[in-house]
Coordinates of C-alpha atoms in Angstrom, one line a residue:
Chain X
X1 CA 32.8 -95.2 13.8
X2 CA 31.1 -92.2 12.0
X3 CA 30.3 -89.3 13.8
X4 CA 27.6 -88.0 11.0
X5 CA 24.6 -90.0 9.1
X6 CA 24.2 -88.6 6.2
X7 CA 20.5 -89.2 4.6
X8 CA 19.1 -87.9 1.8
X9 CA 15.1 -87.1 0.9
X10 CA 15.1 -85.7 -2.7
X11 CA 17.3 -82.6 -3.2
X12 CA 17.5 -81.5 0.6
X13 CA 20.3 -83.8 2.5
X14 CA 20.3 -84.3 6.1
X15 CA 23.4 -84.3 8.8
X16 CA 22.6 -86.0 11.6
X17 CA 25.3 -85.4 14.2
X18 CA 25.9 -89.0 16.0
X19 CA 28.0 -89.5 18.8
X20 CA 25.4 -91.8 21.2
X21 CA 28.3 -92.0 23.7
X22 CA 28.5 -88.7 24.7
X23 CA 25.5 -86.5 23.4
X24 CA 26.8 -85.6 20.0
X25 CA 29.8 -84.0 21.6
X26 CA 32.1 -82.8 18.7
X27 CA 35.6 -83.4 18.2
X28 CA 38.3 -83.5 15.9
X29 CA 37.4 -86.1 13.6
X30 CA 33.4 -84.6 13.4
X31 CA 34.7 -81.0 12.0
X32 CA 36.7 -83.2 9.8
X33 CA 33.5 -85.5 8.1
X34 CA 31.4 -81.8 8.1
X35 CA 33.7 -80.0 6.1
X36 CA 34.3 -82.6 3.6
X37 CA 30.7 -83.0 3.7
X38 CA 30.0 -79.4 2.7
X39 CA 33.2 -79.1 0.2
X40 CA 31.3 -81.9 -2.1
X41 CA 28.2 -80.8 -1.6
X42 CA 29.1 -77.0 -2.3
X43 CA 29.1 -78.0 -5.8
X44 CA 26.3 -80.5 -6.4
X45 CA 23.3 -78.8 -7.4
X46 CA 21.2 -81.8 -7.2
X47 CA 21.4 -80.6 -3.5
X48 CA 19.1 -77.6 -3.2
X49 CA 18.9 -77.2 0.7
X50 CA 21.2 -78.7 4.2
X51 CA 19.1 -79.5 7.2
X52 CA 21.6 -80.1 9.8
X53 CA 20.0 -81.9 13.1
X54 CA 21.2 -84.4 15.8
X55 CA 20.6 -87.8 16.9
X56 CA 19.1 -89.3 19.7
X57 CA 17.3 -86.8 21.4
X58 CA 19.7 -83.9 21.5
X59 CA 21.5 -81.6 18.5
X60 CA 25.0 -81.5 20.3
X61 CA 26.7 -81.2 23.7
X62 CA 29.7 -79.1 23.4
X63 CA 33.1 -80.0 22.7
X64 CA 34.2 -83.3 23.7
X65 CA 36.6 -82.0 27.0
X66 CA 38.5 -85.3 27.1
X67 CA 40.0 -84.8 23.9
X68 CA 40.7 -80.8 24.1
X69 CA 41.6 -80.8 27.7
X70 CA 45.6 -80.9 27.6
X71 CA 45.8 -78.9 24.3
X72 CA 49.1 -76.7 24.0
X73 CA 47.8 -72.6 23.1
X74 CA 49.1 -73.6 19.2
X75 CA 46.8 -76.7 19.4
X76 CA 44.1 -74.7 20.4
X77 CA 44.4 -72.2 17.9
X78 CA 44.4 -75.5 15.3
X79 CA 41.1 -76.5 16.5
X80 CA 40.0 -73.1 16.9
X81 CA 40.8 -72.1 13.3
X82 CA 39.8 -75.6 12.2
X83 CA 35.4 -74.9 13.9
X84 CA 35.7 -71.0 12.4
X85 CA 36.9 -72.2 8.2
X86 CA 33.8 -75.0 9.3
X87 CA 31.1 -72.7 10.7
X88 CA 31.9 -70.0 7.6
X89 CA 31.5 -73.0 5.0
X90 CA 28.3 -73.8 6.7
X91 CA 27.3 -70.0 6.6
X92 CA 28.7 -69.4 2.7
X93 CA 27.0 -72.7 1.8
X94 CA 25.2 -70.8 -1.7
X95 CA 22.2 -72.4 -1.1
X96 CA 19.8 -72.6 2.3
X97 CA 21.3 -74.7 5.8
X98 CA 18.5 -75.2 8.2
X99 CA 19.4 -76.5 11.8
X100 CA 16.7 -78.5 13.9
X101 CA 17.3 -78.6 17.2
X102 CA 15.8 -81.3 19.9
X103 CA 17.7 -81.3 23.3
X104 CA 21.3 -80.0 24.0
X105 CA 22.9 -77.9 21.4
X106 CA 25.8 -76.3 23.9
X107 CA 28.9 -74.7 23.3
X108 CA 30.5 -76.2 19.7
X109 CA 26.8 -77.2 19.0
X110 CA 25.3 -74.2 19.9
X111 CA 28.5 -72.7 17.5
X112 CA 27.1 -75.0 14.3
X113 CA 23.6 -74.2 14.6
X114 CA 24.5 -70.5 15.0
X115 CA 26.4 -70.8 11.4
X116 CA 23.0 -72.2 10.1
X117 CA 20.3 -70.1 8.7
X118 CA 18.1 -69.8 11.2
X119 CA 17.3 -72.5 13.8
X120 CA 14.0 -74.1 14.3
X121 CA 13.9 -76.1 17.7
X122 CA 10.9 -78.6 19.6
X123 CA 10.4 -77.7 23.4
X124 CA 13.2 -80.4 24.8
X125 CA 15.8 -78.1 23.5
X126 CA 17.9 -76.1 25.3
X127 CA 20.7 -73.9 25.2
X128 CA 24.0 -72.4 26.4
X129 CA 27.5 -71.5 26.3
X130 CA 29.5 -73.3 29.3
X131 CA 32.6 -72.6 28.4
X132 CA 33.5 -70.1 30.9
X133 CA 32.3 -72.6 33.9
X134 CA 35.9 -74.7 32.2
X135 CA 37.8 -71.6 31.8
X136 CA 37.9 -71.2 28.3
X137 CA 35.9 -69.3 25.6
X138 CA 33.7 -70.4 22.5
X139 CA 36.0 -70.5 19.5
X140 CA 34.0 -71.2 16.5
X141 CA 32.5 -67.7 15.5
X142 CA 30.2 -68.1 18.7
X143 CA 31.6 -64.3 20.6
X144 CA 30.4 -63.2 17.5
X145 CA 27.6 -65.0 15.7
X146 CA 25.7 -65.0 19.0
X147 CA 25.6 -60.9 20.1
X148 CA 24.7 -59.8 16.3
X149 CA 21.5 -62.6 16.4
X150 CA 20.7 -61.7 20.1
X151 CA 21.8 -57.9 20.9
X152 CA 25.3 -57.7 22.9
X153 CA 23.9 -57.3 26.8
X154 CA 22.1 -60.9 26.2
X155 CA 25.1 -63.1 24.3
X156 CA 27.1 -61.4 27.4
X157 CA 24.6 -62.5 29.9
X158 CA 24.8 -66.1 28.4
X159 CA 28.2 -66.5 28.6
X160 CA 28.8 -65.0 31.7
X161 CA 26.4 -66.5 33.9
X162 CA 26.6 -70.4 31.5
X163 CA 23.0 -70.5 32.1
X164 CA 21.4 -73.0 30.1
X165 CA 18.0 -71.5 28.2
X166 CA 14.9 -73.4 27.8
X167 CA 13.2 -73.7 23.3
X168 CA 10.5 -71.1 24.9
X169 CA 13.5 -68.9 26.1
X170 CA 15.4 -68.9 22.8
X171 CA 12.2 -68.1 21.0
X172 CA 11.6 -65.1 23.3
X173 CA 14.9 -63.7 22.7
X174 CA 15.2 -64.7 19.2
X175 CA 17.7 -67.4 19.0
X176 CA 15.8 -69.5 17.8
X177 CA 13.0 -68.8 14.8
X178 CA 10.4 -71.4 14.9
X179 CA 9.1 -74.4 17.3
X180 CA 7.8 -76.7 16.3
X181 CA 6.1 -80.3 18.1
X182 CA 8.9 -82.7 19.8
X183 CA 7.2 -85.7 17.8
X184 CA 6.8 -84.0 14.1
X185 CA 10.2 -81.4 14.2
X186 CA 12.3 -83.3 11.6
X187 CA 9.0 -83.5 9.6
X188 CA 7.9 -79.8 9.8
X189 CA 11.8 -78.4 9.3
X190 CA 11.6 -80.5 6.4
X191 CA 8.7 -79.4 4.8
X192 CA 9.8 -75.6 5.4
X193 CA 13.3 -76.3 3.6
X194 CA 11.5 -78.3 0.7
X195 CA 9.3 -75.3 0.1
X196 CA 12.4 -72.4 0.4
X197 CA 13.9 -75.0 -2.5
X198 CA 10.9 -75.0 -4.4
X199 CA 11.6 -71.3 -5.2
X200 CA 14.3 -70.0 -7.6
X201 CA 18.2 -70.8 -6.7
X202 CA 19.8 -67.9 -8.1
X203 CA 17.8 -65.6 -5.9
X204 CA 17.8 -67.2 -2.8
X205 CA 21.3 -67.8 -3.3
X206 CA 22.0 -64.1 -3.5
X207 CA 19.6 -63.1 -1.1
X208 CA 21.3 -65.0 1.3
X209 CA 24.5 -63.7 0.4
X210 CA 23.9 -59.7 0.8
X211 CA 22.1 -60.3 3.6
X212 CA 24.8 -61.9 5.6
X213 CA 27.6 -60.3 3.4
X214 CA 25.8 -57.1 3.7
X215 CA 25.3 -57.1 7.3
X216 CA 28.8 -56.6 8.3
X217 CA 29.7 -53.3 6.4
X218 CA 28.3 -49.8 6.6
X219 CA 24.3 -48.9 5.6
X220 CA 24.6 -47.0 2.4
X221 CA 27.5 -50.0 0.9
X222 CA 25.3 -52.3 2.0
X223 CA 22.3 -51.1 0.1
X224 CA 24.4 -50.4 -2.9
X225 CA 25.6 -53.9 -3.3
X226 CA 21.7 -55.1 -2.7
X227 CA 20.7 -52.6 -6.0
X228 CA 23.5 -54.9 -7.6
X229 CA 22.2 -58.3 -7.1
X230 CA 18.8 -57.4 -7.4
X231 CA 19.5 -55.9 -10.8
X232 CA 21.4 -59.1 -11.4
X233 CA 17.9 -61.0 -11.2
X234 CA 16.6 -59.1 -14.4
X235 CA 18.7 -61.2 -16.6
X236 CA 17.3 -64.6 -14.9
X237 CA 14.9 -67.2 -16.7
X238 CA 13.5 -67.5 -13.1
X239 CA 12.8 -63.7 -12.4
X240 CA 10.7 -64.1 -16.1
X241 CA 9.1 -67.5 -14.9
X242 CA 7.9 -66.2 -11.6
X243 CA 6.6 -63.1 -12.9
X244 CA 4.9 -64.7 -15.7
X245 CA 3.4 -66.8 -12.9
X246 CA 2.6 -64.6 -11.1
X247 CA 0.5 -62.9 -13.8
X248 CA -0.6 -66.3 -15.5
X249 CA -1.9 -67.4 -11.7
X250 CA 0.0 -70.4 -12.1
X251 CA 2.8 -72.1 -10.0
X252 CA 6.4 -71.2 -11.7
X253 CA 8.7 -74.2 -12.2
X254 CA 12.1 -72.1 -12.0
X255 CA 15.2 -73.6 -13.4
X256 CA 18.1 -71.9 -11.4
X257 CA 19.3 -70.4 -14.6
Chain T
X1 CA 19.8 -32.0 2.1
X2 CA 21.5 -32.7 -1.2
X3 CA 19.3 -34.6 -2.3
X4 CA 16.5 -32.5 -1.6
X5 CA 15.1 -30.6 -5.0
X6 CA 14.9 -27.0 -4.1
X7 CA 11.8 -26.1 -4.7
X8 CA 10.6 -22.2 -4.6
X9 CA 8.0 -21.5 -1.9
X10 CA 5.4 -20.0 -4.6
X11 CA 5.4 -23.5 -5.9
X12 CA 5.5 -24.9 -2.8
X13 CA 1.9 -23.0 -1.4
X14 CA 0.7 -24.0 -5.0
X15 CA 1.8 -27.9 -4.4
X16 CA 0.5 -28.3 -1.4
X17 CA -3.2 -27.9 -1.9
X18 CA -2.7 -29.3 -5.5
X19 CA -3.9 -32.9 -6.6
X20 CA -1.6 -35.4 -6.8
X21 CA -2.6 -38.4 -8.7
X22 CA -1.7 -41.2 -7.0
X23 CA -1.5 -39.8 -3.2
X24 CA -3.2 -36.7 -1.4
X25 CA -1.6 -34.5 2.0
X26 CA -3.1 -33.3 4.9
X27 CA -2.0 -31.0 7.4
X28 CA -3.2 -31.1 11.1
X29 CA -1.8 -30.2 14.7
X30 CA 1.3 -30.1 13.1
X31 CA 1.5 -32.8 11.3
X32 CA 1.7 -33.8 7.5
X33 CA -0.2 -36.5 6.3
X34 CA 0.5 -38.6 3.3
X35 CA -2.0 -40.9 2.1
X36 CA -1.2 -42.7 -1.0
X37 CA -4.3 -43.4 -2.7
X38 CA -4.1 -44.6 -6.2
X39 CA -7.8 -45.8 -6.7
X40 CA -6.6 -49.2 -7.2
X41 CA -6.7 -52.4 -5.0
X42 CA -3.6 -52.2 -3.5
X43 CA -1.0 -48.9 -3.3
X44 CA 1.6 -50.4 -5.8
X45 CA 5.2 -48.3 -5.4
X46 CA 5.9 -48.1 -9.1
X47 CA 7.5 -44.8 -10.4
X48 CA 5.1 -42.8 -10.7
X49 CA 4.3 -42.9 -7.6
X50 CA 7.8 -42.4 -6.9
X51 CA 8.3 -39.5 -7.9
X52 CA 5.3 -38.2 -6.5
X53 CA 5.9 -39.6 -3.3
X54 CA 9.4 -37.5 -3.5
X55 CA 8.0 -34.5 -4.3
X56 CA 5.4 -34.7 -1.4
X57 CA 7.5 -35.1 1.1
X58 CA 9.9 -31.9 0.0
X59 CA 6.5 -29.9 0.0
X60 CA 6.0 -30.7 4.1
X61 CA 10.2 -31.1 5.0
X62 CA 9.7 -27.2 3.5
X63 CA 6.5 -26.4 6.1
X64 CA 7.7 -25.4 9.1
X65 CA 4.7 -25.9 10.7
X66 CA 4.8 -29.5 9.9
X67 CA 6.6 -31.6 13.0
X68 CA 6.2 -34.5 11.9
X69 CA 5.1 -36.6 8.6
X70 CA 2.8 -39.8 8.8
X71 CA 2.8 -42.2 5.6
X72 CA -0.2 -44.3 4.9
X73 CA -2.3 -46.3 3.2
X74 CA -5.7 -45.7 5.3
X75 CA -8.2 -46.2 5.1
X76 CA -7.6 -48.8 2.1
X77 CA -7.1 -52.3 2.0
X78 CA -2.8 -51.7 1.7
X79 CA -0.6 -49.5 3.0
X80 CA 1.5 -50.6 -0.5
X81 CA 2.8 -53.3 -2.2
X82 CA 5.8 -53.5 -4.5
X83 CA 6.2 -52.7 -8.2
X84 CA 3.8 -52.9 -10.8
X85 CA 4.9 -56.8 -11.8
X86 CA 3.1 -56.5 -15.0
X87 CA 5.5 -53.7 -15.7
X88 CA 8.7 -55.3 -14.2
X89 CA 8.3 -58.8 -15.7
X90 CA 9.9 -57.8 -18.8
X91 CA 12.8 -55.1 -16.9
X92 CA 16.3 -55.7 -18.6
X93 CA 19.2 -55.8 -15.9
X94 CA 20.0 -52.1 -16.3
X95 CA 15.8 -51.5 -16.2
X96 CA 16.1 -53.1 -12.2
X97 CA 19.2 -51.2 -11.3
X98 CA 17.7 -47.9 -12.2
X99 CA 14.2 -48.7 -9.9
X100 CA 16.6 -49.9 -7.5
X101 CA 18.3 -46.6 -7.6
X102 CA 15.2 -44.4 -7.9
X103 CA 13.7 -46.0 -4.7
X104 CA 17.1 -45.9 -2.7
X105 CA 16.7 -41.8 -3.8
X106 CA 13.1 -41.8 -1.7
X107 CA 14.8 -43.2 1.0
X108 CA 17.6 -41.5 1.1
X109 CA 15.6 -38.6 1.1
X110 CA 13.8 -39.7 4.4
X111 CA 16.8 -40.3 6.3
X112 CA 17.9 -37.3 5.9
X113 CA 14.9 -35.4 6.4
X114 CA 14.9 -33.2 9.9
X115 CA 11.4 -34.5 10.6
X116 CA 10.4 -37.8 12.1
X117 CA 8.6 -39.6 9.4
X118 CA 5.9 -42.9 10.9
X119 CA 4.8 -45.5 8.5
X120 CA 1.2 -46.2 9.8
X121 CA 0.5 -49.6 8.2
X122 CA -3.4 -50.0 8.1
X123 CA -2.8 -53.1 5.9
X124 CA -1.6 -55.1 3.3
X125 CA 2.6 -54.4 3.2
X126 CA 4.0 -56.1 1.0
X127 CA 8.0 -56.7 -0.7
X128 CA 9.2 -52.3 -1.5
X129 CA 5.8 -52.0 0.2
X130 CA 7.8 -53.5 3.1
X131 CA 10.8 -52.1 1.6
X132 CA 8.8 -48.2 2.6
X133 CA 8.1 -49.2 5.8
X134 CA 11.5 -50.1 6.6
X135 CA 13.2 -46.8 5.7
X136 CA 10.3 -44.8 7.6
X137 CA 11.5 -43.9 11.4
X138 CA 8.4 -45.9 13.5
X139 CA 6.3 -48.6 12.0
X140 CA 2.7 -48.2 13.6
X141 CA 0.4 -51.3 12.1
X142 CA -3.3 -51.8 12.4
X143 CA -4.3 -54.8 14.3
X144 CA -5.2 -56.1 10.8
X145 CA -1.8 -55.8 8.9
X146 CA -0.2 -58.2 6.6
X147 CA 3.3 -57.9 5.7
X148 CA 5.4 -60.1 3.6
X149 CA 8.7 -60.1 1.5
X150 CA 7.5 -62.1 -1.4
X151 CA 10.3 -62.0 -3.8
X152 CA 11.7 -65.4 -3.9
X153 CA 8.4 -66.5 -5.2
X154 CA 9.0 -63.8 -8.3
X155 CA 12.6 -64.8 -8.7
X156 CA 13.8 -61.9 -7.2
X157 CA 15.2 -60.2 -4.5
X158 CA 14.3 -56.8 -3.2
X159 CA 16.0 -54.2 -4.7
X160 CA 14.9 -51.6 -2.1
X161 CA 17.4 -51.7 0.5
X162 CA 14.9 -54.7 2.9
X163 CA 17.8 -57.2 2.7
X164 CA 19.6 -54.6 4.6
X165 CA 16.8 -52.9 7.2
X166 CA 15.6 -56.1 8.0
X167 CA 18.6 -58.1 9.6
X168 CA 19.8 -54.7 11.1
X169 CA 16.0 -54.4 12.8
X170 CA 14.4 -58.0 13.6
X171 CA 17.9 -60.1 13.1
X172 CA 19.7 -61.7 10.9
X173 CA 18.0 -65.1 10.7
X174 CA 14.1 -63.6 11.4
X175 CA 15.5 -61.9 8.0
X176 CA 16.7 -65.2 6.2
X177 CA 13.5 -66.6 7.3
X178 CA 11.2 -64.0 6.3
X179 CA 12.8 -63.6 2.5
X180 CA 13.7 -67.5 2.3
X181 CA 10.2 -68.6 2.8
X182 CA 8.1 -66.2 1.1
X183 CA 5.6 -66.7 4.1
X184 CA 3.2 -64.0 5.4
X185 CA 3.1 -62.2 8.8
X186 CA 0.4 -61.2 11.5
X187 CA 0.2 -57.9 13.0
X188 CA 1.0 -59.7 15.8
X189 CA 4.1 -61.6 14.6
X190 CA 5.6 -57.9 13.0
X191 CA 5.5 -56.8 16.8
X192 CA 7.2 -60.0 18.6
X193 CA 9.8 -60.2 15.8
X194 CA 10.0 -56.0 16.3
X195 CA 9.5 -55.3 12.7
X196 CA 7.0 -52.6 14.1
X197 CA 7.1 -50.4 17.4
X198 CA 3.0 -50.6 18.4
X199 CA 0.0 -52.1 16.9
X200 CA -3.5 -50.6 17.4
X201 CA -6.8 -52.1 16.4
X202 CA -7.9 -51.5 13.2
X203 CA -11.1 -49.4 14.4
X204 CA -9.1 -47.4 15.9
X205 CA -5.8 -46.8 13.7
X206 CA -6.0 -43.3 12.3
X207 CA -7.3 -41.7 15.7
X208 CA -4.4 -43.1 17.2
X209 CA -1.6 -42.8 15.6
X210 CA -2.7 -39.0 14.8
X211 CA -2.5 -38.8 18.8
X212 CA 1.1 -40.8 18.4
X213 CA 2.6 -38.2 16.2
X214 CA 1.0 -34.9 17.5
X215 CA 2.3 -35.8 20.6
X216 CA 5.8 -36.3 18.7
X217 CA 5.4 -33.0 16.7
X218 CA 5.1 -31.1 19.4
X219 CA 8.7 -31.6 20.8
X220 CA 11.2 -29.0 20.1
X221 CA 11.8 -29.0 16.2
X222 CA 15.5 -28.9 16.6
X223 CA 16.0 -31.5 19.2
X224 CA 14.5 -34.2 16.7
X225 CA 16.7 -33.7 14.2
X226 CA 19.4 -34.3 16.0
X227 CA 18.3 -36.8 17.4
X228 CA 17.1 -39.1 14.2
X229 CA 20.3 -38.0 12.8
X230 CA 22.3 -39.5 16.1
X231 CA 20.3 -42.5 15.8
X232 CA 20.5 -43.0 12.0
X233 CA 24.4 -42.7 12.4
X234 CA 25.0 -44.7 15.3
X235 CA 24.0 -47.7 12.5
X236 CA 27.3 -46.6 10.6
X237 CA 29.5 -45.4 13.3
X238 CA 32.1 -46.8 16.1
X239 CA 30.7 -45.6 19.5
X240 CA 33.8 -43.4 20.5
X241 CA 32.8 -41.8 17.5
X242 CA 29.3 -41.7 18.2
X243 CA 30.2 -40.0 21.2
X244 CA 31.8 -37.2 19.6
X245 CA 29.1 -36.9 17.4
X246 CA 26.1 -36.7 20.4
X247 CA 28.9 -34.3 22.3
X248 CA 28.8 -31.8 19.4
X249 CA 24.8 -31.9 18.9
X250 CA 24.5 -31.7 22.6
X251 CA 26.2 -28.6 22.6
X252 CA 24.3 -27.0 19.4
X253 CA 21.0 -27.3 21.2
X254 CA 22.1 -24.8 24.2
X255 CA 21.4 -21.1 23.2
X256 CA 24.0 -19.0 22.0
X257 CA 22.6 -15.7 24.3
X258 CA 24.0 -18.2 27.2
X259 CA 27.4 -18.8 25.8
X260 CA 27.8 -15.1 25.0
X261 CA 26.7 -14.3 28.6
X262 CA 28.6 -16.8 29.8
X263 CA 31.9 -15.4 28.4
X264 CA 30.4 -11.9 29.3
X265 CA 30.9 -13.5 33.1
X266 CA 33.7 -14.0 32.5
X267 CA 35.2 -10.5 31.1
X268 CA 33.3 -8.9 34.0
X269 CA 34.8 -11.3 36.3
X270 CA 38.1 -10.2 35.1
X271 CA 37.8 -6.7 34.1
X272 CA 38.6 -5.3 37.5

């Protein structure tokens, strides 16, 4: 049985994490299917953006404990590496990837959401890392991405206490960017993603890359990287089209060239 | 320091009252004000304006009676917007590179300044104007602030450090949203995401900004200078090295006479 439902809406691909028997808990099969999908879409330029979401009212509730409880250390390392590779692949995907969260986004589920460009949610969403309660740790990059997003002290609080936070709290601490009504979450997020994908693909791609790469290096070097990417924009058709359209007060038609 | 042009005191005197084309300066109660005012609806941040900003900052930097600098577009409609699009449209890659480099020099100068520089965001703040605000040490917004980074709409990314400074200020995910959606945000939203430190009502904006700046301007200049340096450095060094820098800065604030007295006391106590 497939752990992933794939839906296509024009130039957007929607992935629904789908293991309804266990709140879409993340298992090895799901990691493999996601890896395969993201690898395939990387080269497909007709896909301008990806929406990662859950099915049946939840995003994903952690890792499937049944599958990992008897792991040896070596098996645990290989499992964590698989998850980390996938999260890096999502993070470095050359086009926007948004997460839409209803219900639980816990543990590995939250780590998948953290690998996306940003997280949008409805008020049923709940976020947390329960790993310490089971004597383990988040291992798909969660201990690294969470503090970068919400600050070290808050990240420690979430990990140490195992507390599950509400959608409102997640919005307040910057884990979630925006909240939408429950009944229209997917439509609203899709609309936002479609709007983004109408902009120039090259500047989006470069913008995403310089933000991510620059965040982990020192500021002076990061600004030089940005300067060079900025200069490259002026050799694209998108820049000429975007600025001409602005001056002529019309809608731009970007070609991604 | 290496970025500051050497300006002789005589030319500084003259320049203080001189007529800039795109801005004017004022000095009141220890605060130096830099009003962007290009006589048009929006203060565009083109090369000429950047040159004037750099010169005017040099003047205020060299003036020892100025403890703090305020940069604003008040009473205009905008704080600042980006470059002139009509001019930028036909840029080659190397034109873009040079323009970015010019902006970066201005921002390096703001960072290297010994004085706190406050961005008083009186209104529309977009693109390069947003990056100018990000280069300031503190941002105060009027409640009619409209702030955006619309580069994606134009088929470019910003070249004035925004993609690097914004994530460090508002978090990486919020920064991606701002760049990817090109949306315009209100003062309240900007405050909530910590893009600005204060929001004041538009009808009392400048009086409140002046009060805020004067409070900073009356702090001891050396302590202000070192605090700015340490806080800027804290972004780029590990905590261990940062603490060493803090030790040195802390010690340097104690008067030399104090140290000498202690040494003299030591010798006096041991010379019998």
